[in-house]
Amino acid sequence: QLMKVKGDFAYEHELIGLAVFDENETPLGRLTDLQHQPSCDVYEIETMDKQKVLIPAIDEFIVKVDVENKRVTVRRFEEFL
């Protein structure tokens, strides 16, 4: 059994499948994968039209990860399309 994490941390398996929204609450897709890169982690998001988009998992682009409500809020998503 895994320990419950606190704050802005989550286990990788808790992130996969989360719904992704922009800051205006527009649904963008689902988080489908997490890649560990040297500079930062990268979220792979599958958009509503099945396009794969990679977005750095940094504060500049990730507004909030809410595991309890199964959602991620991102900003400036259109820059990655």
Short mmCIF file of N, CA and C in Angstrom, two decimals:
data_model
loop_
_atom_site.label_atom_id
_atom_site.label_comp_id
_atom_site.label_asym_id
_atom_site.label_seq_id
_atom_site.Cartn_x
_atom_site.Cartn_y
_atom_site.Cartn_z
N GLN A 1 0.85 -1.18 0.00
CA GLN A 1 0.00 0.00 0.00
C GLN A 1 0.89 1.24 0.00
N LEU A 2 0.56 2.19 -0.88
CA LEU A 2 1.34 3.42 -0.98
C LEU A 2 0.87 4.44 0.04
N MET A 3 1.83 5.24 0.50
CA MET A 3 1.47 6.32 1.43
C MET A 3 0.75 7.42 0.67
N LYS A 4 -0.14 8.11 1.33
CA LYS A 4 -0.83 9.25 0.73
C LYS A 4 0.15 10.41 0.68
N VAL A 5 0.24 11.06 -0.49
CA VAL A 5 1.16 12.19 -0.63
C VAL A 5 0.40 13.48 -0.34
N LYS A 6 1.15 14.49 0.10
CA LYS A 6 0.53 15.76 0.47
C LYS A 6 0.98 16.86 -0.48
N GLY A 7 0.21 17.93 -0.49
CA GLY A 7 0.57 19.11 -1.27
C GLY A 7 0.36 18.90 -2.76
N ASP A 8 1.30 19.40 -3.54
CA ASP A 8 1.20 19.37 -4.99
C ASP A 8 1.79 18.11 -5.60
N PHE A 9 1.96 17.08 -4.83
CA PHE A 9 2.57 15.85 -5.32
C PHE A 9 1.51 14.79 -5.57
N ALA A 10 1.79 13.92 -6.54
CA ALA A 10 0.88 12.81 -6.84
C ALA A 10 1.72 11.67 -7.42
N TYR A 11 1.23 10.48 -7.24
CA TYR A 11 1.87 9.34 -7.88
C TYR A 11 1.52 9.34 -9.37
N GLU A 12 2.44 8.80 -10.16
CA GLU A 12 2.26 8.79 -11.61
C GLU A 12 0.94 8.11 -12.00
N HIS A 13 0.62 7.00 -11.38
CA HIS A 13 -0.61 6.28 -11.73
C HIS A 13 -1.87 7.10 -11.41
N GLU A 14 -1.76 8.06 -10.50
CA GLU A 14 -2.90 8.91 -10.17
C GLU A 14 -3.13 9.98 -11.25
N LEU A 15 -2.09 10.30 -12.01
CA LEU A 15 -2.19 11.34 -13.03
C LEU A 15 -2.78 10.83 -14.35
N ILE A 16 -2.42 9.60 -14.70
CA ILE A 16 -2.88 9.04 -15.97
C ILE A 16 -4.40 8.95 -15.98
N GLY A 17 -5.00 9.53 -17.02
CA GLY A 17 -6.45 9.49 -17.15
C GLY A 17 -7.16 10.74 -16.66
N LEU A 18 -6.44 11.66 -16.02
CA LEU A 18 -7.09 12.88 -15.54
C LEU A 18 -7.59 13.71 -16.71
N ALA A 19 -8.75 14.33 -16.53
CA ALA A 19 -9.29 15.24 -17.54
C ALA A 19 -8.47 16.53 -17.52
N VAL A 20 -8.28 17.12 -18.69
CA VAL A 20 -7.48 18.35 -18.82
C VAL A 20 -8.38 19.48 -19.30
N PHE A 21 -8.28 20.61 -18.61
CA PHE A 21 -9.08 21.80 -18.92
C PHE A 21 -8.16 23.01 -19.02
N ASP A 22 -8.62 24.04 -19.77
CA ASP A 22 -7.88 25.30 -19.76
C ASP A 22 -8.43 26.16 -18.62
N GLU A 23 -7.90 27.36 -18.48
CA GLU A 23 -8.30 28.24 -17.37
C GLU A 23 -9.74 28.73 -17.50
N ASN A 24 -10.33 28.60 -18.67
CA ASN A 24 -11.73 28.99 -18.88
C ASN A 24 -12.68 27.81 -18.70
N GLU A 25 -12.17 26.69 -18.18
CA GLU A 25 -12.94 25.47 -17.95
C GLU A 25 -13.35 24.75 -19.24
N THR A 26 -12.67 25.06 -20.34
CA THR A 26 -12.91 24.36 -21.60
C THR A 26 -12.21 23.01 -21.55
N PRO A 27 -12.92 21.91 -21.79
CA PRO A 27 -12.27 20.60 -21.80
C PRO A 27 -11.32 20.48 -22.99
N LEU A 28 -10.11 19.98 -22.71
CA LEU A 28 -9.09 19.86 -23.75
C LEU A 28 -8.79 18.41 -24.10
N GLY A 29 -8.96 17.50 -23.16
CA GLY A 29 -8.65 16.10 -23.41
C GLY A 29 -8.33 15.37 -22.12
N ARG A 30 -7.44 14.36 -22.24
CA ARG A 30 -7.04 13.54 -21.09
C ARG A 30 -5.53 13.41 -21.04
N LEU A 31 -5.00 13.35 -19.82
CA LEU A 31 -3.59 13.10 -19.62
C LEU A 31 -3.36 11.60 -19.83
N THR A 32 -2.58 11.23 -20.83
CA THR A 32 -2.42 9.82 -21.19
C THR A 32 -1.07 9.22 -20.85
N ASP A 33 -0.07 10.09 -20.61
CA ASP A 33 1.26 9.56 -20.29
C ASP A 33 2.07 10.65 -19.60
N LEU A 34 3.10 10.22 -18.90
CA LEU A 34 4.02 11.11 -18.22
C LEU A 34 5.42 10.70 -18.63
N GLN A 35 6.17 11.64 -19.20
CA GLN A 35 7.54 11.36 -19.63
C GLN A 35 8.51 12.08 -18.70
N HIS A 36 9.54 11.37 -18.30
CA HIS A 36 10.56 11.94 -17.43
C HIS A 36 11.73 12.40 -18.31
N GLN A 37 11.87 13.70 -18.46
CA GLN A 37 12.93 14.29 -19.27
C GLN A 37 13.98 14.91 -18.34
N PRO A 38 15.20 15.14 -18.83
CA PRO A 38 16.24 15.70 -17.95
C PRO A 38 15.87 17.05 -17.32
N SER A 39 15.20 17.91 -18.06
CA SER A 39 14.91 19.24 -17.53
C SER A 39 13.63 19.30 -16.70
N CYS A 40 12.63 18.48 -17.05
CA CYS A 40 11.36 18.46 -16.31
C CYS A 40 10.52 17.29 -16.83
N ASP A 41 9.49 16.95 -16.07
CA ASP A 41 8.53 15.97 -16.56
C ASP A 41 7.67 16.61 -17.64
N VAL A 42 7.14 15.78 -18.53
CA VAL A 42 6.30 16.27 -19.62
C VAL A 42 5.02 15.44 -19.61
N TYR A 43 3.88 16.13 -19.66
CA TYR A 43 2.59 15.46 -19.73
C TYR A 43 2.21 15.26 -21.19
N GLU A 44 1.79 14.05 -21.53
CA GLU A 44 1.23 13.78 -22.85
C GLU A 44 -0.29 13.85 -22.71
N ILE A 45 -0.88 14.72 -23.50
CA ILE A 45 -2.32 14.93 -23.45
C ILE A 45 -2.91 14.52 -24.78
N GLU A 46 -3.95 13.71 -24.73
CA GLU A 46 -4.69 13.36 -25.94
C GLU A 46 -5.90 14.29 -26.00
N THR A 47 -5.93 15.11 -27.06
CA THR A 47 -7.00 16.09 -27.20
C THR A 47 -8.31 15.40 -27.57
N MET A 48 -9.37 16.18 -27.58
CA MET A 48 -10.70 15.66 -27.91
C MET A 48 -10.73 15.06 -29.32
N ASP A 49 -9.88 15.59 -30.23
CA ASP A 49 -9.84 15.06 -31.59
C ASP A 49 -8.69 14.05 -31.78
N LYS A 50 -8.24 13.47 -30.67
CA LYS A 50 -7.25 12.37 -30.66
C LYS A 50 -5.84 12.79 -31.06
N GLN A 51 -5.53 14.06 -31.01
CA GLN A 51 -4.18 14.56 -31.27
C GLN A 51 -3.35 14.43 -29.99
N LYS A 52 -2.09 14.03 -30.11
CA LYS A 52 -1.18 13.94 -28.97
C LYS A 52 -0.43 15.26 -28.83
N VAL A 53 -0.46 15.82 -27.63
CA VAL A 53 0.21 17.09 -27.35
C VAL A 53 1.08 16.91 -26.12
N LEU A 54 2.32 17.38 -26.19
CA LEU A 54 3.24 17.32 -25.06
C LEU A 54 3.33 18.70 -24.43
N ILE A 55 3.21 18.76 -23.10
CA ILE A 55 3.27 20.03 -22.40
C ILE A 55 4.16 19.84 -21.17
N PRO A 56 5.15 20.73 -20.98
CA PRO A 56 6.03 20.61 -19.80
C PRO A 56 5.23 20.73 -18.51
N ALA A 57 5.54 19.89 -17.56
CA ALA A 57 4.85 19.88 -16.27
C ALA A 57 5.53 20.87 -15.32
N ILE A 58 5.44 22.15 -15.70
CA ILE A 58 6.04 23.22 -14.89
C ILE A 58 4.97 24.26 -14.60
N ASP A 59 5.21 25.06 -13.57
CA ASP A 59 4.23 26.06 -13.12
C ASP A 59 3.80 27.03 -14.22
N GLU A 60 4.67 27.29 -15.17
CA GLU A 60 4.34 28.22 -16.25
C GLU A 60 3.14 27.74 -17.08
N PHE A 61 2.95 26.42 -17.16
CA PHE A 61 1.89 25.85 -17.98
C PHE A 61 0.85 25.05 -17.20
N ILE A 62 1.22 24.52 -16.06
CA ILE A 62 0.29 23.73 -15.25
C ILE A 62 -0.23 24.60 -14.11
N VAL A 63 -1.51 24.92 -14.16
CA VAL A 63 -2.12 25.76 -13.13
C VAL A 63 -2.39 24.95 -11.88
N LYS A 64 -3.02 23.78 -12.07
CA LYS A 64 -3.40 22.97 -10.91
C LYS A 64 -3.58 21.52 -11.31
N VAL A 65 -3.09 20.63 -10.47
CA VAL A 65 -3.35 19.20 -10.59
C VAL A 65 -4.24 18.84 -9.40
N ASP A 66 -5.44 18.41 -9.70
CA ASP A 66 -6.43 18.09 -8.66
C ASP A 66 -6.79 16.61 -8.78
N VAL A 67 -6.01 15.78 -8.10
CA VAL A 67 -6.21 14.33 -8.18
C VAL A 67 -7.57 13.94 -7.61
N GLU A 68 -7.97 14.59 -6.53
CA GLU A 68 -9.24 14.25 -5.89
C GLU A 68 -10.42 14.42 -6.84
N ASN A 69 -10.40 15.50 -7.64
CA ASN A 69 -11.47 15.76 -8.60
C ASN A 69 -11.14 15.29 -10.01
N LYS A 70 -10.01 14.59 -10.14
CA LYS A 70 -9.59 13.95 -11.39
C LYS A 70 -9.47 14.92 -12.55
N ARG A 71 -8.72 16.04 -12.30
CA ARG A 71 -8.57 17.04 -13.36
C ARG A 71 -7.26 17.80 -13.24
N VAL A 72 -6.80 18.29 -14.40
CA VAL A 72 -5.62 19.14 -14.50
C VAL A 72 -6.05 20.41 -15.22
N THR A 73 -5.61 21.55 -14.71
CA THR A 73 -5.88 22.82 -15.38
C THR A 73 -4.56 23.35 -15.93
N VAL A 74 -4.58 23.71 -17.23
CA VAL A 74 -3.37 24.19 -17.89
C VAL A 74 -3.60 25.58 -18.47
N ARG A 75 -2.49 26.28 -18.71
CA ARG A 75 -2.57 27.58 -19.38
C ARG A 75 -1.71 27.56 -20.64
N ARG A 76 -2.08 28.40 -21.58
CA ARG A 76 -1.32 28.59 -22.83
C ARG A 76 -1.23 27.30 -23.65
N PHE A 77 -2.25 26.45 -23.57
CA PHE A 77 -2.24 25.15 -24.25
C PHE A 77 -2.11 25.30 -25.76
N GLU A 78 -2.72 26.36 -26.31
CA GLU A 78 -2.70 26.56 -27.76
C GLU A 78 -1.28 26.69 -28.32
N GLU A 79 -0.33 27.06 -27.49
CA GLU A 79 1.07 27.17 -27.95
C GLU A 79 1.67 25.82 -28.32
N PHE A 80 1.06 24.74 -27.85
CA PHE A 80 1.60 23.41 -28.09
C PHE A 80 0.88 22.66 -29.21
N LEU A 81 -0.14 23.28 -29.78
CA LEU A 81 -0.89 22.63 -30.86
C LEU A 81 -0.18 22.77 -32.19
#
